[in-house]
Coordinates of C-alpha atoms and ligand atoms in Angstrom, one line a residue:
X363 CA -0.1 -0.1 0.0
X364 CA 1.5 3.6 -0.9
X365 CA 2.1 5.6 2.0
X366 CA 0.6 8.9 0.6
X367 CA -2.9 8.2 0.0
X368 CA -4.2 11.7 1.0
X369 CA -6.9 13.2 -0.9
X370 CA -4.6 16.3 -1.2
X371 CA -2.7 14.7 -4.1
X372 CA -5.8 14.9 -6.3
X373 CA -5.6 18.2 -8.2
X374 CA -8.9 20.1 -8.2
X375 CA -9.9 19.0 -4.7
X376 CA -9.9 22.1 -2.4
X377 CA -10.4 22.0 1.5
X378 CA -14.3 22.5 1.2
X379 CA -14.6 19.6 -1.2
X380 CA -12.2 17.6 0.9
X381 CA -14.4 18.1 3.8
X382 CA -17.6 17.0 2.1
X383 CA -15.9 13.9 0.9
X384 CA -14.7 13.3 4.3
X385 CA -18.3 13.7 5.8
X386 CA -19.4 11.1 3.3
X387 CA -16.6 8.7 4.6
X388 CA -14.1 9.2 1.8
X389 CA -11.0 9.4 3.8
X390 CA -8.5 8.8 1.2
X391 CA -7.7 8.0 -2.5
X392 CA -8.5 4.3 -2.2
X393 CA -11.9 5.3 -0.8
X394 CA -12.4 7.7 -3.7
X395 CA -11.4 5.1 -6.4
X396 CA -13.8 2.5 -5.3
X397 CA -16.9 4.8 -5.3
X398 CA -19.5 5.3 -8.0
X399 CA -19.7 8.5 -9.8
X400 CA -23.2 9.1 -8.5
X401 CA -22.0 8.6 -4.9
X402 CA -19.3 11.3 -5.2
X403 CA -21.5 13.7 -7.1
X404 CA -24.1 13.5 -4.4
X405 CA -21.5 14.4 -1.9
X406 CA -19.9 17.2 -3.6
X407 CA -23.3 18.9 -4.7
X408 CA -24.4 17.2 -7.8
X409 CA -21.5 17.8 -10.4
X410 CA -21.1 14.3 -11.8
X411 CA -18.4 15.6 -14.4
X412 CA -16.3 16.8 -11.6
X413 CA -16.9 13.5 -9.7
X414 CA -15.9 11.4 -12.6
X415 CA -12.8 13.5 -13.1
X416 CA -11.8 13.0 -9.4
X417 CA -12.3 9.2 -9.6
X418 CA -10.4 9.1 -12.7
X419 CA -7.5 11.1 -11.1
X420 CA -7.6 8.7 -8.1
X421 CA -7.3 5.6 -10.3
X422 CA -4.4 7.1 -12.2
X423 CA -2.6 8.0 -9.0
X424 CA -3.2 4.4 -7.9
X425 CA -1.9 3.0 -11.4
X426 CA 1.2 5.2 -10.9
X427 CA 1.8 3.7 -7.4
X428 CA 1.2 0.3 -8.8
X429 CA -1.8 -0.5 -6.7
X430 CA -4.1 -0.7 -9.7
X431 CA -3.2 -2.3 -13.0
X432 CA -3.0 -0.2 -16.1
X433 CA -5.8 0.1 -18.5
X434 CA -3.7 -1.1 -21.3
X435 CA -1.0 -3.6 -20.9
X436 CA 0.8 -6.4 -22.4
X437 CA -0.1 -10.2 -22.1
X438 CA 3.1 -10.6 -20.3
X439 CA 2.3 -8.0 -17.8
X440 CA -1.1 -9.3 -17.3
X441 CA 0.3 -12.9 -17.0
X442 CA 2.5 -11.6 -14.3
X443 CA -0.4 -10.0 -12.4
X444 CA -2.2 -13.4 -12.9
X445 CA 0.7 -15.0 -11.1
X446 CA 0.6 -12.8 -8.2
X447 CA -2.9 -13.7 -7.3
X448 CA -3.1 -15.5 -4.0
X449 CA -5.6 -18.2 -3.0
X450 CA -7.6 -19.1 0.1
X451 CA -8.8 -22.7 0.6
X452 CA -12.4 -23.5 1.2
X453 CA -11.7 -26.0 3.7
X454 CA -12.4 -28.8 1.3
X455 CA -9.7 -29.9 -1.1
X456 CA -12.1 -31.1 -3.7
X457 CA -13.9 -27.8 -3.7
X458 CA -10.5 -26.0 -3.9
X459 CA -9.9 -28.0 -7.1
X460 CA -12.6 -26.2 -8.9
X461 CA -10.5 -23.2 -8.3
X462 CA -7.1 -24.7 -9.0
X463 CA -6.3 -24.4 -5.2
X464 CA -8.6 -22.1 -3.6
X465 CA -10.6 -19.0 -4.3
X466 CA -8.7 -15.9 -5.8
X467 CA -7.9 -12.5 -4.2
X468 CA -8.7 -9.7 -6.6
X469 CA -12.0 -11.3 -7.7
X470 CA -15.5 -12.1 -6.6
X471 CA -16.6 -15.8 -6.2
X472 CA -20.4 -16.5 -5.8
X473 CA -21.7 -19.5 -4.3
X474 CA -25.5 -20.0 -5.3
X475 CA -28.0 -22.7 -4.5
X476 CA -31.1 -23.8 -2.7
X477 CA -31.4 -23.4 1.1
X478 CA -29.4 -25.7 3.0
X479 CA -27.0 -26.3 0.2
X480 CA -24.1 -25.2 2.4
X481 CA -23.4 -21.6 1.2
X482 CA -23.3 -20.2 4.9
X483 CA -21.2 -23.1 6.0
X484 CA -18.7 -22.3 3.4
X485 CA -18.6 -18.7 4.6
X486 CA -18.0 -19.9 8.2
X487 CA -15.2 -22.2 7.3
X488 CA -13.5 -19.8 5.2
X489 CA -13.4 -17.1 7.7
X490 CA -11.4 -19.7 9.9
X491 CA -9.3 -21.0 7.2
X492 CA -8.1 -17.6 5.8
X493 CA -6.3 -17.1 9.2
X494 CA -4.1 -20.0 8.7
X495 CA -0.7 -19.6 7.3
X496 CA 0.0 -19.9 3.5
X497 CA 1.2 -23.5 3.6
X498 CA -2.1 -24.4 5.3
X499 CA -4.2 -22.9 2.8
X500 CA -4.8 -19.5 4.5
X501 CA -3.3 -16.0 4.1
X502 CA -2.7 -15.2 7.6
X503 CA -5.7 -12.8 7.2
X504 CA -8.7 -11.4 8.9
X505 CA -12.4 -11.4 7.6
X506 CA -15.0 -9.0 7.3
X507 CA -18.4 -10.8 7.4
X508 CA -21.4 -8.9 6.1
X509 CA -24.3 -11.0 7.5
X510 CA -27.8 -10.1 5.9
X511 CA -29.8 -12.9 7.0
X512 CA -28.7 -13.1 10.7
X513 CA -27.3 -16.5 10.3
X514 CA -23.7 -15.9 11.4
X515 CA -23.0 -18.1 14.5
X516 CA -19.8 -17.3 16.6
X517 CA -20.4 -20.8 18.3
X518 CA -20.0 -22.4 15.0
X519 CA -16.7 -20.4 14.4
X520 CA -15.4 -21.6 17.6
X521 CA -16.3 -25.3 16.7
X522 CA -14.6 -25.1 13.5
X523 CA -11.5 -23.5 14.9
X524 CA -11.2 -26.0 17.6
X525 CA -11.6 -28.9 15.1
X526 CA -9.1 -27.2 12.8
X527 CA -6.4 -27.0 15.8
X528 CA -6.8 -23.3 16.3
X529 CA -7.5 -21.2 19.4
X530 CA -11.2 -20.4 19.1
X531 CA -11.0 -17.0 21.0
X532 CA -8.3 -15.7 18.8
X533 CA -9.9 -16.8 15.7
X534 CA -13.2 -15.1 16.7
X535 CA -11.2 -11.9 17.4
X536 CA -10.2 -11.6 13.6
X537 CA -13.6 -11.9 12.1
X538 CA -15.4 -8.6 12.0
X539 CA -19.2 -9.1 11.6
X540 CA -21.5 -6.5 10.5
X541 CA -25.3 -7.2 10.4
X542 CA -27.0 -5.3 7.5
X543 CA -30.6 -4.7 8.2
X544 CA -31.7 -3.6 4.8
X545 CA -30.3 -3.0 1.3
X546 CA -29.3 0.6 2.0
X547 CA -27.5 -0.3 5.2
X548 CA -25.7 -3.1 3.3
X549 CA -24.5 -0.4 0.9
X550 CA -23.4 1.9 3.8
X551 CA -21.5 -1.0 5.2
X552 CA -19.6 -1.6 2.2
X553 CA -18.7 2.1 2.0
X554 CA -17.2 1.9 5.5
X555 CA -14.8 -1.2 5.1
X556 CA -11.8 0.3 3.5
X557 CA -10.3 1.5 6.9
X558 CA -11.0 -2.0 8.5
X559 CA -9.4 -3.7 5.5
X560 CA -6.2 -1.8 6.1
X561 CA -6.1 -1.6 9.9
X562 CA -7.1 -5.2 10.5
X563 CA -5.2 -7.1 7.9
X564 CA -8.4 -8.3 6.1
X565 CA -7.9 -10.6 3.2
X566 CA -11.5 -11.9 2.9
X567 CA -14.9 -10.0 2.7
X568 CA -18.1 -12.2 2.7
X569 CA -21.5 -11.0 2.0
X570 CA -24.0 -13.7 2.9
X571 CA -26.3 -13.3 1.1
X572 CA -25.7 -10.5 -1.4
X573 CA -29.2 -10.4 -2.9
X574 CA -31.7 -11.2 0.0
X575 CA -32.3 -7.6 1.0
X576 CA -32.7 -6.4 -2.6
X577 CA -35.2 -9.1 -3.1
X578 CA -37.3 -8.0 -0.2
X579 CA -36.7 -4.2 -0.6
X580 CA -37.7 -4.2 -4.2
X581 CA -40.3 -7.0 -4.3
X582 CA -42.5 -6.3 -7.4
X583 CA -42.3 -6.0 -11.2
X584 CA -42.4 -2.2 -11.0
X585 CA -39.3 -1.9 -8.8
X586 CA -37.1 -4.6 -10.9
X587 CA -35.2 -1.8 -12.8
X588 CA -34.2 0.0 -9.5
X589 CA -33.3 -3.2 -7.8
X590 CA -31.0 -4.2 -10.7
X591 CA -29.5 -0.8 -10.7
X592 CA -28.7 -0.8 -7.1
X593 CA -27.5 -4.4 -7.1
X594 CA -25.4 -3.4 -9.9
X595 CA -23.8 -0.6 -8.1
X596 CA -23.2 -2.7 -4.9
X597 CA -21.4 -5.4 -7.0
X598 CA -19.3 -2.9 -8.9
X599 CA -18.1 -1.6 -5.7
X600 CA -17.4 -5.0 -4.3
X601 CA -15.3 -5.8 -7.3
X602 CA -13.3 -2.6 -7.2
X603 CA -12.7 -3.2 -3.5
X604 CA -11.4 -6.9 -4.2
X605 CA -9.1 -5.5 -7.0
X606 CA -7.7 -2.5 -5.1
X607 CA -7.1 -4.2 -1.9
X608 CA -6.0 -7.4 -3.4
X609 CA -8.5 -9.3 -1.2
X610 CA -11.0 -12.3 -1.9
X611 CA -14.6 -11.5 -2.0
X612 CA -17.1 -14.4 -1.5
X613 CA -20.9 -13.7 -2.0
X614 CA -23.9 -16.1 -1.7
X615 CA -27.0 -16.0 -3.7
X616 CA -30.1 -18.0 -3.3
X617 CA -32.0 -19.6 -6.0
X618 CA -35.5 -18.4 -6.6
X619 CA -37.9 -20.6 -4.6
X620 CA -41.1 -19.2 -5.6
X621 CA -41.7 -19.5 -9.3
X622 CA -43.7 -16.4 -10.0
X623 CA -44.5 -15.4 -13.4
X624 CA -42.0 -12.4 -13.8
X625 CA -38.9 -13.6 -12.1
X626 CA -39.3 -16.9 -13.8
X627 CA -37.0 -20.0 -13.5
X628 CA -37.1 -21.2 -9.9
X629 CA -33.5 -22.8 -10.3
X630 CA -32.0 -19.4 -11.5
X631 CA -30.0 -17.3 -9.0
X632 CA -31.7 -14.1 -7.7
X633 CA -30.3 -10.8 -9.4
X634 CA -29.8 -12.7 -12.6
X635 CA -27.3 -11.2 -15.0
X636 CA -26.3 -8.5 -12.5
X637 CA -24.7 -10.7 -9.9
X638 CA -23.7 -13.2 -12.7
X639 CA -21.9 -10.7 -14.8
X640 CA -19.9 -9.2 -12.0
X641 CA -18.7 -12.4 -10.4
X642 CA -15.6 -13.7 -11.7
X643 CA -16.2 -17.3 -10.5
X644 CA -19.6 -18.9 -9.9
X645 CA -20.2 -22.0 -8.1
X646 CA -23.7 -23.8 -8.2
X647 CA -24.3 -26.0 -4.9
X648 CA -26.8 -28.7 -4.7
X649 CA -27.8 -31.4 -1.9
X650 CA -27.4 -34.9 -2.7
X651 CA -28.3 -36.8 0.4
X652 CA -25.9 -35.8 3.0
X653 CA -23.3 -34.8 0.6
X654 CA -23.1 -31.3 -1.2
X655 CA -22.3 -31.2 -4.8
X656 CA -20.5 -28.1 -6.3
X657 CA -20.2 -27.1 -9.9
X658 CA -18.3 -24.3 -11.5
X659 CA -20.6 -22.4 -13.9
X660 CA -19.5 -20.3 -16.7
X661 CA -15.9 -20.0 -15.7
X662 CA -13.4 -18.1 -17.9
X663 CA -10.9 -20.7 -18.1
X664 CA -11.8 -23.7 -16.1
X665 CA -13.8 -26.8 -17.2
X666 CA -17.3 -27.4 -15.8
X667 CA -17.1 -30.1 -13.4
X668 CA -18.6 -31.4 -10.2
X669 CA -17.1 -32.2 -7.0
X670 CA -18.5 -33.4 -3.6
X671 CA -18.0 -32.2 0.1
X672 CA -19.7 -32.6 3.4
X673 CA -20.7 -30.3 6.2
X674 CA -19.2 -31.5 9.6
X675 CA -17.5 -30.2 12.7
X676 CA -14.9 -28.9 10.8
X677 CA -17.1 -26.7 8.8
X678 CA -17.0 -28.1 5.3
X679 CA -14.4 -30.8 4.2
X680 CA -13.9 -33.7 1.7
X681 CA -16.2 -36.6 2.0
X682 CA -14.4 -39.4 4.1
X683 CA -14.1 -41.6 0.9
X684 CA -12.4 -38.8 -0.8
X685 CA -9.9 -38.1 2.0
X686 CA -8.5 -41.7 1.7
X687 CA -7.4 -41.2 -1.9
Ligands
GTP1460 P1 -29.8 -20.8 3.0 O1 -29.1 -19.7 3.7 O2 -31.1 -21.1 3.8 O3 -30.2 -20.6 1.7 O4 -29.0 -22.2 3.1 P2 -27.4 -22.1 3.0 O5 -26.8 -22.7 1.6 O6 -26.6 -21.0 3.6 O7 -27.3 -23.5 3.9 P3 -26.3 -23.7 5.2 O8 -24.8 -23.2 4.9 O9 -26.8 -23.1 6.3 O10 -26.2 -25.3 5.4 C1 -27.1 -25.8 6.1 C2 -26.6 -27.2 6.2 O11 -25.3 -27.4 7.0 C3 -27.7 -28.0 6.9 O12 -27.8 -29.2 6.0 C4 -27.1 -28.3 8.3 O13 -27.6 -29.6 8.7 C5 -25.8 -28.2 8.2 N1 -25.3 -27.7 9.3 C6 -25.4 -26.4 9.8 N2 -24.8 -26.2 11.0 C7 -24.0 -27.3 11.3 C8 -23.1 -27.9 12.2 O14 -23.0 -27.0 13.1 N3 -22.7 -29.0 12.1 C9 -22.9 -30.0 11.1 N4 -22.3 -31.1 11.1 N5 -23.9 -29.6 10.2 C10 -24.3 -28.3 10.2
MG1461 MG1 -27.2 -19.3 4.4

């Protein structure tokens, strides 16, 4: 992370504008570069041209400092960046295999599936595993866990930690939980996470689930456009946060359980193309008796194949017959 991230480095931002940005939670250049144009415009009094200019300058500044990759680059440079991606184990080796070793930093990974398919259990397990050293599948990092459904359970974290040979109290200390009570609050929480990411050594951000509030806050046909637009803004900002801080982002998404006429196919994830488009990796989960089956869906370079895992006292792990192999 570069030392000087002060807003003062952006030409055209005077003390008054700086104060307005500060009041809106934009404390440094990283914050500025992750926000949407409309967010910034709202803060500085509606001038979206200016807002766009500030964001562009912030991004250029970060490119110069090597935090953001350049807009144009050679395949060799891109290859080097791909090589620098780090991975976090999901806790189950078979599932890791879908990602060639674990979920990637700098990207969004989406797990979607019906209720009970293991989405929340994966989130719990990963918030423990990310704390482990690199040779054990972690990144020695902390987690920010945005819980929208009130299903985060510290007791479960303690159990997973203990069964993986870690000190439960220390592990819980490094998971920062934020309850989001509606979609606007969920958006506010995301805007505030920059300082936690830096101060607490966060390497994983979880949003479980990313769509549930949008579904209930914008229920009908008439609000669909707004829902998709808001969700799109949220996903964009998540992706920029992942890239800028080189952290992994995991989101969960339900499949639509009530087949109503407009939202269509009951096996399709909520949020449709918006979440799909912004997620770098998408994994579909389903139940198969006691086991859970995961399949990578439309991945940029990995083949579609299925793997099996189970939910256990370790969180999630390989099925016993697979561990013997
Ligand atoms: P929704 O959020 O309802 O859409 O479902 P989900 O995909 O998040 O499901 P979740 O991850 O909550 O998975 C629930 C499954 O994990 C259930 O089959 C539970 O039986 C199992 N499970 C939950 N907690 C525990 C636990 O402490 N121990 C074990 N062994 N299994 C658990
Ligand atoms: Mg859940």
